[in-house]
Tab-separated table of C-alpha atoms in Angstrom:
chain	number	residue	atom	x	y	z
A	1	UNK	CA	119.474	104.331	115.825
A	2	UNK	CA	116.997	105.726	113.183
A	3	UNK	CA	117.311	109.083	110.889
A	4	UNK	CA	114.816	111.160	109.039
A	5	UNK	CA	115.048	110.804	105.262
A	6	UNK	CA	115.525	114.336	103.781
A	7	UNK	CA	112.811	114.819	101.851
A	8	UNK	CA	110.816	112.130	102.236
A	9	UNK	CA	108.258	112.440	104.682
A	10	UNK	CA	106.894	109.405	107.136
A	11	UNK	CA	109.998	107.317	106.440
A	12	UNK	CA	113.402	106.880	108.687
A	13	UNK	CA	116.451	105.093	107.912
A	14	UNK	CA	117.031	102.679	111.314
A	15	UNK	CA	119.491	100.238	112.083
A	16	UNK	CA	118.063	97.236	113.904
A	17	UNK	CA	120.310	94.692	115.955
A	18	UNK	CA	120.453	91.142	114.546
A	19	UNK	CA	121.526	88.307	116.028
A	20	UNK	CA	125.262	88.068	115.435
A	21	UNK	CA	125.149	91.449	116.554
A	22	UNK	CA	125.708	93.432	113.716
A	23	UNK	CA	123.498	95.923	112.544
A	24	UNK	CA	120.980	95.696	109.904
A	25	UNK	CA	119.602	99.204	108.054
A	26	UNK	CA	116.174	99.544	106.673
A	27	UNK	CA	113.446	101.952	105.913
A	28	UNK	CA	110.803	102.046	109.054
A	29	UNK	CA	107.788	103.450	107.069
A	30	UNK	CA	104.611	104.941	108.406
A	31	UNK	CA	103.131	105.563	104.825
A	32	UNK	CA	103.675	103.334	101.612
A	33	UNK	CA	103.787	105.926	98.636
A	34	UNK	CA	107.003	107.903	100.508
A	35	UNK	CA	108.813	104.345	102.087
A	36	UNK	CA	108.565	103.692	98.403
A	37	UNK	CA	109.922	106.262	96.816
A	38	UNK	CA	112.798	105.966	99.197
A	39	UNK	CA	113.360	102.649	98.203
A	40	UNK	CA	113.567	103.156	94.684
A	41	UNK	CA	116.325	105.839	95.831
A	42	UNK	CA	118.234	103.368	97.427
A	43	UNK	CA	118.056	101.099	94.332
A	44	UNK	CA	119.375	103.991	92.398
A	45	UNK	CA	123.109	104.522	90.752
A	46	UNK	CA	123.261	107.337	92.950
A	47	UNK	CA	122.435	106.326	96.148
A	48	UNK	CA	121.875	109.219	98.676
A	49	UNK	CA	122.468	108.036	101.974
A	50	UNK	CA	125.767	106.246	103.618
A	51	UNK	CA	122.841	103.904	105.864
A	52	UNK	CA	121.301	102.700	102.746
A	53	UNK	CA	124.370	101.721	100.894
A	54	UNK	CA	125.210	99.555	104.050
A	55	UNK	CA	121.571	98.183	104.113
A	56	UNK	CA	121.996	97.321	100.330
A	57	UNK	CA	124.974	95.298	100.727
A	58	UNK	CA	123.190	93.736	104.268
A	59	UNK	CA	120.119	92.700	102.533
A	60	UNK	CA	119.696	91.157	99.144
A	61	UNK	CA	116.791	93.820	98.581
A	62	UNK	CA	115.935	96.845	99.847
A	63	UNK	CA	113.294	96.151	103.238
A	64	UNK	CA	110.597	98.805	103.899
A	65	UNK	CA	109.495	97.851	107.754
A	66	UNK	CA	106.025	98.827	107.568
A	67	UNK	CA	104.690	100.062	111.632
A	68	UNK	CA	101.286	98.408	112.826
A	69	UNK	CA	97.610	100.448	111.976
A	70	UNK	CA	95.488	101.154	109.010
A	71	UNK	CA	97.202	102.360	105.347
A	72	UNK	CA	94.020	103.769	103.757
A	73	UNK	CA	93.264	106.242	100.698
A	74	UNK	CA	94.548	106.218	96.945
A	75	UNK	CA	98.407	107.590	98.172
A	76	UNK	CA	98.751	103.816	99.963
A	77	UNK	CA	96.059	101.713	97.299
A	78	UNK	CA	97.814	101.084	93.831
A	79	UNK	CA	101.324	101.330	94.281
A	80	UNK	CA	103.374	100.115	91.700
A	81	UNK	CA	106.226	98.193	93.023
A	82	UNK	CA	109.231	97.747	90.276
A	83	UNK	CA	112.235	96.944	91.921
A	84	UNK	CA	114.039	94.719	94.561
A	85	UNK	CA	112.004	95.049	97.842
A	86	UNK	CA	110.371	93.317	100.971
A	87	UNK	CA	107.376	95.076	102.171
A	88	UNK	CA	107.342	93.636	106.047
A	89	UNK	CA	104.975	94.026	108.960
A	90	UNK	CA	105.651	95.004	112.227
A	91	UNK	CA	102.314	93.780	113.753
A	92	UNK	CA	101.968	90.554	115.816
A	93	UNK	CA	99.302	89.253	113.464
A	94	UNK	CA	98.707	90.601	109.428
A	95	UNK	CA	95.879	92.323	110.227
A	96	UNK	CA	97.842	94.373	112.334
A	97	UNK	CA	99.335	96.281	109.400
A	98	UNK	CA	95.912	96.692	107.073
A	99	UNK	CA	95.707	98.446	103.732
A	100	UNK	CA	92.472	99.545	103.697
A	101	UNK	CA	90.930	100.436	100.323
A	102	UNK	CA	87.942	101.400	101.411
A	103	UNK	CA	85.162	99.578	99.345
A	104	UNK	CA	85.253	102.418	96.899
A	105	UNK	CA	85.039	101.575	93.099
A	106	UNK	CA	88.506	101.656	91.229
A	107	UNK	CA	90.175	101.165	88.250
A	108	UNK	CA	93.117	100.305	90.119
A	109	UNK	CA	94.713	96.650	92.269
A	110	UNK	CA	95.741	97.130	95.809
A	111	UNK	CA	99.362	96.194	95.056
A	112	UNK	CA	100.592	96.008	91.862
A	113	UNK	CA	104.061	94.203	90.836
A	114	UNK	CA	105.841	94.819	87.517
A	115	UNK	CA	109.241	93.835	87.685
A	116	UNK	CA	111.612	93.033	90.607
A	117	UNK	CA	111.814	89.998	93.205
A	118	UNK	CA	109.263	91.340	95.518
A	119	UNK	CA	108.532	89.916	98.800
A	120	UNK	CA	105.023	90.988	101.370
A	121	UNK	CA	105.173	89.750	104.828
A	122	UNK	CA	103.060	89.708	107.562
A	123	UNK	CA	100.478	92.877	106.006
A	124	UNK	CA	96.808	92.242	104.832
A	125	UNK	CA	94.816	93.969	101.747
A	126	UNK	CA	91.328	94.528	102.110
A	127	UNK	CA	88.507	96.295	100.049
A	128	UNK	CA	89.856	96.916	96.887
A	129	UNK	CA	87.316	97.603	94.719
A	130	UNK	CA	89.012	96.760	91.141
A	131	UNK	CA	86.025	97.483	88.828
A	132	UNK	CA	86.241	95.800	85.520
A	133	UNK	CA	90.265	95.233	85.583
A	134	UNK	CA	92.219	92.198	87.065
A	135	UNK	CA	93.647	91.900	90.121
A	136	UNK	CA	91.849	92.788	93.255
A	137	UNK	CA	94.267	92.816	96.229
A	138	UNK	CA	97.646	92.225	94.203
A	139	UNK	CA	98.088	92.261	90.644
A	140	UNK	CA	101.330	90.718	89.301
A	141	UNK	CA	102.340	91.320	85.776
A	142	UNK	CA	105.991	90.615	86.162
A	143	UNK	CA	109.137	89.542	88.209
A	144	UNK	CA	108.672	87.401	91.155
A	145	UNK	CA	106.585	87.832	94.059
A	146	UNK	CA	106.246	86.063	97.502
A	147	UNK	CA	103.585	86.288	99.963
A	148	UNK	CA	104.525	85.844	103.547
A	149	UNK	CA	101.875	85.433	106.069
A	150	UNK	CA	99.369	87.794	103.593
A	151	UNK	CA	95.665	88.362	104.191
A	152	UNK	CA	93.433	89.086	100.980
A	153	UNK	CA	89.848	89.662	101.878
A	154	UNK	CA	86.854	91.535	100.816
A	155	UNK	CA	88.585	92.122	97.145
A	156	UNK	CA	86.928	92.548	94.137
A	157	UNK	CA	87.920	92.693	90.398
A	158	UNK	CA	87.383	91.493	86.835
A	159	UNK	CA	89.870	88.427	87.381
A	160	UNK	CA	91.566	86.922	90.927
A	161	UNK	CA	89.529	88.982	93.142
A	162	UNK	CA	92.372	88.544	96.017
A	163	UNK	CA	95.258	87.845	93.482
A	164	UNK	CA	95.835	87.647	89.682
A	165	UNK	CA	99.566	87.042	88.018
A	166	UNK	CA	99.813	87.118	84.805
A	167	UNK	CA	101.828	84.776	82.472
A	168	UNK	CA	104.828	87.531	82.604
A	169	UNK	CA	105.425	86.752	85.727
A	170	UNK	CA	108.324	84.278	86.677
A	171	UNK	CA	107.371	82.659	90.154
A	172	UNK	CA	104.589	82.980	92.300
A	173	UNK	CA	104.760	81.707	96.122
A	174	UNK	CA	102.037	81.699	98.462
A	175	UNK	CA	102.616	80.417	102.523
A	176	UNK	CA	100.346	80.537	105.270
A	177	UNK	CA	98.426	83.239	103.637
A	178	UNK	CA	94.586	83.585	103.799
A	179	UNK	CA	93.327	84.432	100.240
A	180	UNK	CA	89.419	84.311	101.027
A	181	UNK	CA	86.104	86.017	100.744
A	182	UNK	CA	87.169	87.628	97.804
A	183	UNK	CA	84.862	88.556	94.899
A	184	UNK	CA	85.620	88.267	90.667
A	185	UNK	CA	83.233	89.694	88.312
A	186	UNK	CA	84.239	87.329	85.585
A	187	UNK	CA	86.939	84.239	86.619
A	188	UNK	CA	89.299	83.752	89.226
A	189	UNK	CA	87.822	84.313	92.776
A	190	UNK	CA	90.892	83.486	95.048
A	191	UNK	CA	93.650	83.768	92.506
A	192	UNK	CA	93.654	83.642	88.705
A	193	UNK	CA	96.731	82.780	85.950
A	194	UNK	CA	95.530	85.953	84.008
């Protein structure tokens, strides 16, 4: 069963079977910028929603289900993730479920993770155009992140063209992810300790 989020356009609350069974609640997103913003409500003290106090105490963090096509324009580029959260493809392959930066020139990474134990699966990045900054497809600065089955391609920036973390960060992991034909102005083509 799913339910519109009041006031929070493109993103449901849906309960998903698992295999024991029980039930398992996450936010089914069709745009980034509002799936986020609804996760950051869920991570609040005042939690709106009886569905995503039960998915918080499923999940360790707060899962935005992300539905196959192409995420494109500055309201799905740049997002700053700061919390808890898994960012997970539906598609059959990453490419599937493409954020699409169009090639234009930015001052800006495709992802960008300050704080939190983040976690993308299954979703590819492609033509960020980070001029003169680092990070191309993902910048981390802080927390932890994990990529899952991640495509970085056709990223540019000042440092780690496809991925840049900074020494604030405390763990990077990286599995069966394709990091390549990515582009740094100064150091750090595939991915860069910042």
């Amino acid at each position: 069963s799913s339910s519109a989020l009041p006031g929070i356009p493109n993103a449901t609350n849906t309960s998903l079977p698992t295999s024991d069974g029980s039930e398992c609640f996450a936010l089914l997103a069709t745009a980034l910028q509002p799936a986020l913003q609804a996760a950051r409500a869920a991570t609040a003290s005042t939690v709106p929603s009886a569905h995503t106090r039960r998915a918080l105490s499923i999940a360790s963090s707060p899962q935005v289900l992300l539905l196959p096509g192409v995420y494109s324009g500055h309201h799905n580029c740049g997002q700053v993730l700061d919390t808890d959260l898994q960012l997970v493809g539906l598609g059959r392959l990453p490419s599937d479920v493409l954020f699409d930066c169009g090639g234009d020139a930015t001052s800006t990474p495709g992802l960008i993770v300050v704080s939190g134990a983040v976690r993308l699966e299954n979703m590819a990045i492609h033509n960020v155009r980070n001029a003169g900054s680092p990070g191309g497809g993902v910048l981390a600065t802080g927390g932890s992140l994990e990529l899952m089955r991640v495509e970085l391609r056709n990223n540019t920036a000042l440092l780690g063209g496809g991925l840049c973390a900074t020494g604030g960060v405390d763990s990077l992991t990286v599995v069966e992810s394709d990091v390549s034909a990515n582009r740094a102005e100064s150091a750090g083509i595939v991915a860069s300790l910042c």
